[in-house]
């Protein structure tokens, strides 16, 4: 597609359940980021992939969160044993190659609500 | 570590008023600086950027100048429109590390 695509756009789950959020970046973009945005806050960095590998996962809040990008394109953010505090909009962004001044292109986000 | 501090909102202005949203940063190395905008119901999109000291980014009548001496990147527009109502985020990047401010909500009234 032309832009970054995220699915689902909305997810409501119960506390303790497992959730997967998917990101399909712009074709050819090797850099992929996940952010979390809570209400009234700016995006908070979670993890960055360059190709298939997680180059920086320092933003993942705890070991319930992990993300994969097995073929260097689509990425999945996985949250185990969800908690109410995980409720937020999860944003994915991609960027072309190693152009450090290049623009990040964002998807519209996946809104997660944990009841 | 890297961080961005931006002016708290919300900001409410009348159409054609002058806008300033302050942004200061702390960074190691030589960051690139960005303003992103989030219109209601839409995703974040790049508004403007500057990659080195004294550069001025501009787009849609908005401007921001990269000031290394004051570690600032304030966003300005001379005459705002109702359609500028949105949340504005200041951001910085060093290498692959990109950090955002908390956002400033702007409402422009006719």
PDB file of C-alpha atoms in Angstrom:
ATOM      1  CA  UNK A   1       0.000   0.000   0.000  1.00  0.00           C
ATOM      2  CA  UNK A   2       0.955   3.636  -0.202  1.00  0.00           C
ATOM      3  CA  UNK A   3       1.236   4.265   3.519  1.00  0.00           C
ATOM      4  CA  UNK A   4       1.894   2.497   6.785  1.00  0.00           C
ATOM      5  CA  UNK A   5      -0.986   0.195   7.588  1.00  0.00           C
ATOM      6  CA  UNK A   6      -1.870  -0.931  11.114  1.00  0.00           C
ATOM      7  CA  UNK A   7      -4.404  -3.531  12.160  1.00  0.00           C
ATOM      8  CA  UNK A   8      -6.637  -3.728  14.037  1.00  0.00           C
ATOM      9  CA  UNK A   9      -7.571  -0.072  14.308  1.00  0.00           C
ATOM     10  CA  UNK A  10      -9.384  -0.829  17.559  1.00  0.00           C
ATOM     11  CA  UNK A  11      -8.969  -3.706  19.965  1.00  0.00           C
ATOM     12  CA  UNK A  12     -10.879  -4.242  23.185  1.00  0.00           C
ATOM     13  CA  UNK A  13      -9.699  -7.053  25.403  1.00  0.00           C
ATOM     14  CA  UNK A  14      -9.965  -8.261  28.953  1.00  0.00           C
ATOM     15  CA  UNK A  15      -7.253  -8.034  31.551  1.00  0.00           C
ATOM     16  CA  UNK A  16      -4.908 -10.993  31.338  1.00  0.00           C
ATOM     17  CA  UNK A  17      -5.482 -11.747  27.656  1.00  0.00           C
ATOM     18  CA  UNK A  18      -2.873 -11.894  24.902  1.00  0.00           C
ATOM     19  CA  UNK A  19      -2.910  -9.295  22.105  1.00  0.00           C
ATOM     20  CA  UNK A  20      -1.140  -8.956  18.759  1.00  0.00           C
ATOM     21  CA  UNK A  21      -0.929  -5.710  16.826  1.00  0.00           C
ATOM     22  CA  UNK A  22       0.264  -5.702  13.241  1.00  0.00           C
ATOM     23  CA  UNK A  23       2.164  -3.111  11.227  1.00  0.00           C
ATOM     24  CA  UNK A  24       2.713  -3.182   7.472  1.00  0.00           C
ATOM     25  CA  UNK A  25       5.313  -0.510   6.628  1.00  0.00           C
ATOM     26  CA  UNK A  26       5.811   1.340   3.392  1.00  0.00           C
ATOM     27  CA  UNK A  27       7.299  -1.005   0.820  1.00  0.00           C
ATOM     28  CA  UNK A  28      11.085  -0.887   0.834  1.00  0.00           C
ATOM     29  CA  UNK A  29      11.406   0.867   4.186  1.00  0.00           C
ATOM     30  CA  UNK A  30      13.986  -1.002   6.222  1.00  0.00           C
ATOM     31  CA  UNK A  31      13.595   0.982   9.439  1.00  0.00           C
ATOM     32  CA  UNK A  32      10.495   0.369  11.559  1.00  0.00           C
ATOM     33  CA  UNK A  33       9.526   1.875  14.903  1.00  0.00           C
ATOM     34  CA  UNK A  34       6.835   1.143  17.474  1.00  0.00           C
ATOM     35  CA  UNK A  35       5.587   3.862  19.797  1.00  0.00           C
ATOM     36  CA  UNK A  36       2.890   4.004  22.464  1.00  0.00           C
ATOM     37  CA  UNK A  37       0.746   7.107  22.904  1.00  0.00           C
ATOM     38  CA  UNK A  38      -1.337   7.542  26.012  1.00  0.00           C
ATOM     39  CA  UNK A  39      -4.122  10.109  26.170  1.00  0.00           C
ATOM     40  CA  UNK A  40      -2.738  13.632  26.219  1.00  0.00           C
ATOM     41  CA  UNK A  41       0.858  12.483  25.838  1.00  0.00           C
ATOM     42  CA  UNK A  42       3.398  12.346  23.069  1.00  0.00           C
ATOM     43  CA  UNK A  43       4.493   9.116  21.438  1.00  0.00           C
ATOM     44  CA  UNK A  44       6.709   7.054  23.733  1.00  0.00           C
ATOM     45  CA  UNK A  45       9.411   4.973  22.035  1.00  0.00           C
ATOM     46  CA  UNK A  46       9.115   1.201  22.408  1.00  0.00           C
ATOM     47  CA  UNK A  47      11.339  -0.541  19.864  1.00  0.00           C
ATOM     48  CA  UNK A  48      13.224   0.039  16.628  1.00  0.00           C
ATOM     49  CA  UNK A  49      13.997  -2.489  13.867  1.00  0.00           C
ATOM     50  CA  UNK A  50      16.560  -2.182  11.134  1.00  0.00           C
ATOM     51  CA  UNK A  51      15.691  -4.994   8.781  1.00  0.00           C
ATOM     52  CA  UNK A  52      14.794  -8.134  10.701  1.00  0.00           C
ATOM     53  CA  UNK A  53      16.659  -7.349  13.883  1.00  0.00           C
ATOM     54  CA  UNK A  54      15.589  -5.260  16.854  1.00  0.00           C
ATOM     55  CA  UNK A  55      18.356  -2.667  16.919  1.00  0.00           C
ATOM     56  CA  UNK A  56      16.997  -0.953  20.032  1.00  0.00           C
ATOM     57  CA  UNK A  57      14.350  -2.408  22.352  1.00  0.00           C
ATOM     58  CA  UNK A  58      15.167  -0.187  25.301  1.00  0.00           C
ATOM     59  CA  UNK A  59      11.668   1.319  25.362  1.00  0.00           C
ATOM     60  CA  UNK A  60       9.770  -1.908  25.962  1.00  0.00           C
ATOM     61  CA  UNK A  61       8.286  -1.422  29.445  1.00  0.00           C
ATOM     62  CA  UNK A  62       8.651  -5.020  30.668  1.00  0.00           C
ATOM     63  CA  UNK A  63       8.928  -8.600  29.488  1.00  0.00           C
ATOM     64  CA  UNK A  64       5.214  -8.838  28.691  1.00  0.00           C
ATOM     65  CA  UNK A  65       5.944  -6.804  25.560  1.00  0.00           C
ATOM     66  CA  UNK A  66       7.892  -8.062  22.594  1.00  0.00           C
ATOM     67  CA  UNK A  67       7.923  -7.477  18.859  1.00  0.00           C
ATOM     68  CA  UNK A  68       9.080  -9.383  15.812  1.00  0.00           C
ATOM     69  CA  UNK A  69       9.801  -8.629  12.191  1.00  0.00           C
ATOM     70  CA  UNK A  70      10.800 -12.012  10.766  1.00  0.00           C
ATOM     71  CA  UNK A  71      11.115 -11.072   7.097  1.00  0.00           C
ATOM     72  CA  UNK A  72      12.130  -7.453   7.448  1.00  0.00           C
ATOM     73  CA  UNK A  73       8.755  -6.100   6.405  1.00  0.00           C
ATOM     74  CA  UNK A  74       5.611  -6.684   8.485  1.00  0.00           C
ATOM     75  CA  UNK A  75       6.055  -6.375  12.227  1.00  0.00           C
ATOM     76  CA  UNK A  76       3.909  -7.673  15.074  1.00  0.00           C
ATOM     77  CA  UNK A  77       3.832  -6.202  18.557  1.00  0.00           C
ATOM     78  CA  UNK A  78       2.796  -8.827  21.096  1.00  0.00           C
ATOM     79  CA  UNK A  79       1.517  -8.108  24.585  1.00  0.00           C
ATOM     80  CA  UNK A  80       1.062 -10.941  27.058  1.00  0.00           C
ATOM     81  CA  UNK A  81      -1.129 -10.894  30.178  1.00  0.00           C
ATOM     82  CA  UNK A  82      -2.507  -7.475  29.333  1.00  0.00           C
ATOM     83  CA  UNK A  83      -3.119  -4.967  32.112  1.00  0.00           C
ATOM     84  CA  UNK A  84      -5.429  -1.948  32.240  1.00  0.00           C
ATOM     85  CA  UNK A  85      -2.379   0.314  32.127  1.00  0.00           C
ATOM     86  CA  UNK A  86      -1.530  -1.045  28.680  1.00  0.00           C
ATOM     87  CA  UNK A  87      -4.515   0.821  27.253  1.00  0.00           C
ATOM     88  CA  UNK A  88      -3.154   3.312  24.708  1.00  0.00           C
ATOM     89  CA  UNK A  89      -2.770   3.934  21.001  1.00  0.00           C
ATOM     90  CA  UNK A  90       0.107   1.918  19.571  1.00  0.00           C
ATOM     91  CA  UNK A  91       1.772   3.657  16.652  1.00  0.00           C
ATOM     92  CA  UNK A  92       3.986   2.191  13.999  1.00  0.00           C
ATOM     93  CA  UNK A  93       6.279   4.237  11.775  1.00  0.00           C
ATOM     94  CA  UNK A  94       8.702   3.419   8.992  1.00  0.00           C
ATOM     95  CA  UNK A  95      11.611   5.196   7.365  1.00  0.00           C
ATOM     96  CA  UNK A  96      13.740   4.631   4.322  1.00  0.00           C
ATOM     97  CA  UNK A  97      17.167   3.056   4.823  1.00  0.00           C
ATOM     98  CA  UNK A  98      19.870   4.770   6.783  1.00  0.00           C
ATOM     99  CA  UNK A  99      18.886   8.361   6.033  1.00  0.00           C
ATOM    100  CA  UNK A 100      19.000   9.614   9.601  1.00  0.00           C
ATOM    101  CA  UNK A 101      17.436  12.913   8.644  1.00  0.00           C
ATOM    102  CA  UNK A 102      14.625  11.240   6.775  1.00  0.00           C
ATOM    103  CA  UNK A 103      10.991  11.498   7.639  1.00  0.00           C
ATOM    104  CA  UNK A 104       9.188   8.896   9.712  1.00  0.00           C
ATOM    105  CA  UNK A 105       5.876   7.910   8.163  1.00  0.00           C
ATOM    106  CA  UNK A 106       3.266   6.960  10.735  1.00  0.00           C
ATOM    107  CA  UNK A 107       0.283   4.690  10.569  1.00  0.00           C
ATOM    108  CA  UNK A 108      -3.012   5.731  12.110  1.00  0.00           C
ATOM    109  CA  UNK A 109      -2.419   3.535  15.111  1.00  0.00           C
ATOM    110  CA  UNK A 110      -4.090   0.658  16.898  1.00  0.00           C
ATOM    111  CA  UNK A 111      -6.185   1.736  19.864  1.00  0.00           C
ATOM    112  CA  UNK A 112      -5.973  -0.890  22.607  1.00  0.00           C
ATOM    113  CA  UNK A 113      -8.460  -0.884  25.462  1.00  0.00           C
ATOM    114  CA  UNK A 114      -7.953  -3.333  28.294  1.00  0.00           C
ATOM    115  CA  UNK A 115     -11.040  -3.765  30.463  1.00  0.00           C
TER     116      UNK A 115
ATOM    117  CA  UNK B   1      19.529  10.901  27.369  1.00  0.00           C
ATOM    118  CA  UNK B   2      17.687  12.725  24.636  1.00  0.00           C
ATOM    119  CA  UNK B   3      14.513  14.598  25.520  1.00  0.00           C
ATOM    120  CA  UNK B   4      12.160  17.279  24.275  1.00  0.00           C
ATOM    121  CA  UNK B   5      10.207  19.784  26.341  1.00  0.00           C
ATOM    122  CA  UNK B   6       7.438  21.719  24.717  1.00  0.00           C
ATOM    123  CA  UNK B   7       5.018  24.358  25.790  1.00  0.00           C
ATOM    124  CA  UNK B   8       2.014  23.015  27.595  1.00  0.00           C
ATOM    125  CA  UNK B   9      -1.365  23.537  26.086  1.00  0.00           C
ATOM    126  CA  UNK B  10      -4.021  23.855  25.258  1.00  0.00           C
ATOM    127  CA  UNK B  11      -3.581  27.002  23.194  1.00  0.00           C
ATOM    128  CA  UNK B  12      -6.672  28.811  21.927  1.00  0.00           C
ATOM    129  CA  UNK B  13      -6.333  31.595  19.365  1.00  0.00           C
ATOM    130  CA  UNK B  14      -8.576  33.607  17.120  1.00  0.00           C
ATOM    131  CA  UNK B  15      -8.206  33.271  13.367  1.00  0.00           C
ATOM    132  CA  UNK B  16      -5.336  35.381  11.945  1.00  0.00           C
ATOM    133  CA  UNK B  17      -3.558  35.552  15.308  1.00  0.00           C
ATOM    134  CA  UNK B  18       0.199  34.947  15.627  1.00  0.00           C
ATOM    135  CA  UNK B  19       1.248  31.533  16.926  1.00  0.00           C
ATOM    136  CA  UNK B  20       4.324  30.483  18.869  1.00  0.00           C
ATOM    137  CA  UNK B  21       4.744  27.040  20.383  1.00  0.00           C
ATOM    138  CA  UNK B  22       7.985  26.729  22.330  1.00  0.00           C
ATOM    139  CA  UNK B  23      10.215  23.671  22.135  1.00  0.00           C
ATOM    140  CA  UNK B  24      13.562  23.048  23.800  1.00  0.00           C
ATOM    141  CA  UNK B  25      15.663  19.927  23.693  1.00  0.00           C
ATOM    142  CA  UNK B  26      18.448  18.026  25.391  1.00  0.00           C
ATOM    143  CA  UNK B  27      20.552  15.766  23.230  1.00  0.00           C
ATOM    144  CA  UNK B  28      23.919  14.118  22.874  1.00  0.00           C
ATOM    145  CA  UNK B  29      25.514  14.576  19.500  1.00  0.00           C
ATOM    146  CA  UNK B  30      23.943  16.582  16.705  1.00  0.00           C
ATOM    147  CA  UNK B  31      20.207  15.983  16.491  1.00  0.00           C
ATOM    148  CA  UNK B  32      17.820  16.614  13.659  1.00  0.00           C
ATOM    149  CA  UNK B  33      14.716  18.470  14.792  1.00  0.00           C
ATOM    150  CA  UNK B  34      11.130  18.021  13.648  1.00  0.00           C
ATOM    151  CA  UNK B  35       7.610  19.275  14.123  1.00  0.00           C
ATOM    152  CA  UNK B  36       4.870  16.737  13.573  1.00  0.00           C
ATOM    153  CA  UNK B  37       1.147  17.523  13.471  1.00  0.00           C
ATOM    154  CA  UNK B  38      -1.836  15.340  14.285  1.00  0.00           C
ATOM    155  CA  UNK B  39      -5.137  16.560  12.888  1.00  0.00           C
ATOM    156  CA  UNK B  40      -8.354  15.248  14.462  1.00  0.00           C
ATOM    157  CA  UNK B  41      -8.929  11.623  13.505  1.00  0.00           C
ATOM    158  CA  UNK B  42      -5.673  11.345  11.563  1.00  0.00           C
ATOM    159  CA  UNK B  43      -2.194   9.943  12.109  1.00  0.00           C
ATOM    160  CA  UNK B  44       0.952  11.919  12.847  1.00  0.00           C
ATOM    161  CA  UNK B  45       2.461  13.635   9.851  1.00  0.00           C
ATOM    162  CA  UNK B  46       5.621  15.620   9.349  1.00  0.00           C
ATOM    163  CA  UNK B  47       5.105  19.384   9.277  1.00  0.00           C
ATOM    164  CA  UNK B  48       8.691  20.579   8.937  1.00  0.00           C
ATOM    165  CA  UNK B  49      12.253  19.700   9.870  1.00  0.00           C
ATOM    166  CA  UNK B  50      15.763  21.112  10.263  1.00  0.00           C
ATOM    167  CA  UNK B  51      18.884  19.003  10.232  1.00  0.00           C
ATOM    168  CA  UNK B  52      21.611  21.378  11.420  1.00  0.00           C
ATOM    169  CA  UNK B  53      22.133  24.532  13.425  1.00  0.00           C
ATOM    170  CA  UNK B  54      20.649  27.734  11.971  1.00  0.00           C
ATOM    171  CA  UNK B  55      18.557  25.798   9.438  1.00  0.00           C
ATOM    172  CA  UNK B  56      14.993  27.010   9.086  1.00  0.00           C
ATOM    173  CA  UNK B  57      12.250  24.525   8.324  1.00  0.00           C
ATOM    174  CA  UNK B  58       9.054  25.824   6.765  1.00  0.00           C
ATOM    175  CA  UNK B  59       5.784  24.433   5.450  1.00  0.00           C
ATOM    176  CA  UNK B  60       2.178  25.646   5.122  1.00  0.00           C
ATOM    177  CA  UNK B  61       3.117  29.042   6.561  1.00  0.00           C
ATOM    178  CA  UNK B  62       4.743  27.490   9.641  1.00  0.00           C
ATOM    179  CA  UNK B  63       8.421  28.084  10.410  1.00  0.00           C
ATOM    180  CA  UNK B  64      10.951  26.910  12.974  1.00  0.00           C
ATOM    181  CA  UNK B  65      14.653  27.726  13.277  1.00  0.00           C
ATOM    182  CA  UNK B  66      17.184  25.314  14.765  1.00  0.00           C
ATOM    183  CA  UNK B  67      18.949  27.328  17.494  1.00  0.00           C
ATOM    184  CA  UNK B  68      21.886  25.412  18.911  1.00  0.00           C
ATOM    185  CA  UNK B  69      22.884  28.176  21.316  1.00  0.00           C
ATOM    186  CA  UNK B  70      19.501  28.072  23.066  1.00  0.00           C
ATOM    187  CA  UNK B  71      18.747  24.396  22.234  1.00  0.00           C
ATOM    188  CA  UNK B  72      15.389  25.466  20.854  1.00  0.00           C
ATOM    189  CA  UNK B  73      13.161  24.869  17.854  1.00  0.00           C
ATOM    190  CA  UNK B  74      10.120  27.079  18.393  1.00  0.00           C
ATOM    191  CA  UNK B  75       7.216  26.782  15.952  1.00  0.00           C
ATOM    192  CA  UNK B  76       5.719  30.005  14.574  1.00  0.00           C
ATOM    193  CA  UNK B  77       2.989  31.037  12.180  1.00  0.00           C
ATOM    194  CA  UNK B  78       2.079  34.606  11.392  1.00  0.00           C
ATOM    195  CA  UNK B  79      -1.645  34.124  10.816  1.00  0.00           C
ATOM    196  CA  UNK B  80      -3.381  30.947  11.940  1.00  0.00           C
ATOM    197  CA  UNK B  81      -6.503  29.502  10.348  1.00  0.00           C
ATOM    198  CA  UNK B  82      -9.283  27.361  11.753  1.00  0.00           C
ATOM    199  CA  UNK B  83      -7.869  24.467   9.732  1.00  0.00           C
ATOM    200  CA  UNK B  84      -4.631  24.643  11.769  1.00  0.00           C
ATOM    201  CA  UNK B  85      -6.461  23.265  14.796  1.00  0.00           C
ATOM    202  CA  UNK B  86      -4.525  20.132  15.723  1.00  0.00           C
ATOM    203  CA  UNK B  87      -1.977  18.733  18.166  1.00  0.00           C
ATOM    204  CA  UNK B  88       1.625  19.702  17.439  1.00  0.00           C
ATOM    205  CA  UNK B  89       4.592  17.581  18.522  1.00  0.00           C
ATOM    206  CA  UNK B  90       8.215  18.649  18.645  1.00  0.00           C
ATOM    207  CA  UNK B  91      10.688  15.806  18.108  1.00  0.00           C
ATOM    208  CA  UNK B  92      14.386  15.168  17.825  1.00  0.00           C
ATOM    209  CA  UNK B  93      16.449  12.395  16.351  1.00  0.00           C
ATOM    210  CA  UNK B  94      20.064  11.349  16.828  1.00  0.00           C
ATOM    211  CA  UNK B  95      20.986   8.342  14.676  1.00  0.00           C
ATOM    212  CA  UNK B  96      17.989   6.043  14.996  1.00  0.00           C
ATOM    213  CA  UNK B  97      16.722   7.348  18.318  1.00  0.00           C
ATOM    214  CA  UNK B  98      13.648   9.559  17.815  1.00  0.00           C
ATOM    215  CA  UNK B  99      11.938  11.208  20.789  1.00  0.00           C
ATOM    216  CA  UNK B 100       8.791  13.302  20.998  1.00  0.00           C
ATOM    217  CA  UNK B 101       7.496  16.019  23.256  1.00  0.00           C
ATOM    218  CA  UNK B 102       4.152  15.717  25.014  1.00  0.00           C
ATOM    219  CA  UNK B 103       2.297  17.689  22.356  1.00  0.00           C
ATOM    220  CA  UNK B 104       0.506  21.046  22.335  1.00  0.00           C
ATOM    221  CA  UNK B 105      -3.147  21.183  21.372  1.00  0.00           C
ATOM    222  CA  UNK B 106      -4.034  24.244  19.281  1.00  0.00           C
ATOM    223  CA  UNK B 107      -7.607  25.380  18.768  1.00  0.00           C
ATOM    224  CA  UNK B 108      -8.264  28.244  16.365  1.00  0.00           C
ATOM    225  CA  UNK B 109     -11.652  29.935  16.624  1.00  0.00           C
ATOM    226  CA  UNK B 110     -13.259  31.816  13.742  1.00  0.00           C
TER     227      UNK B 110
END
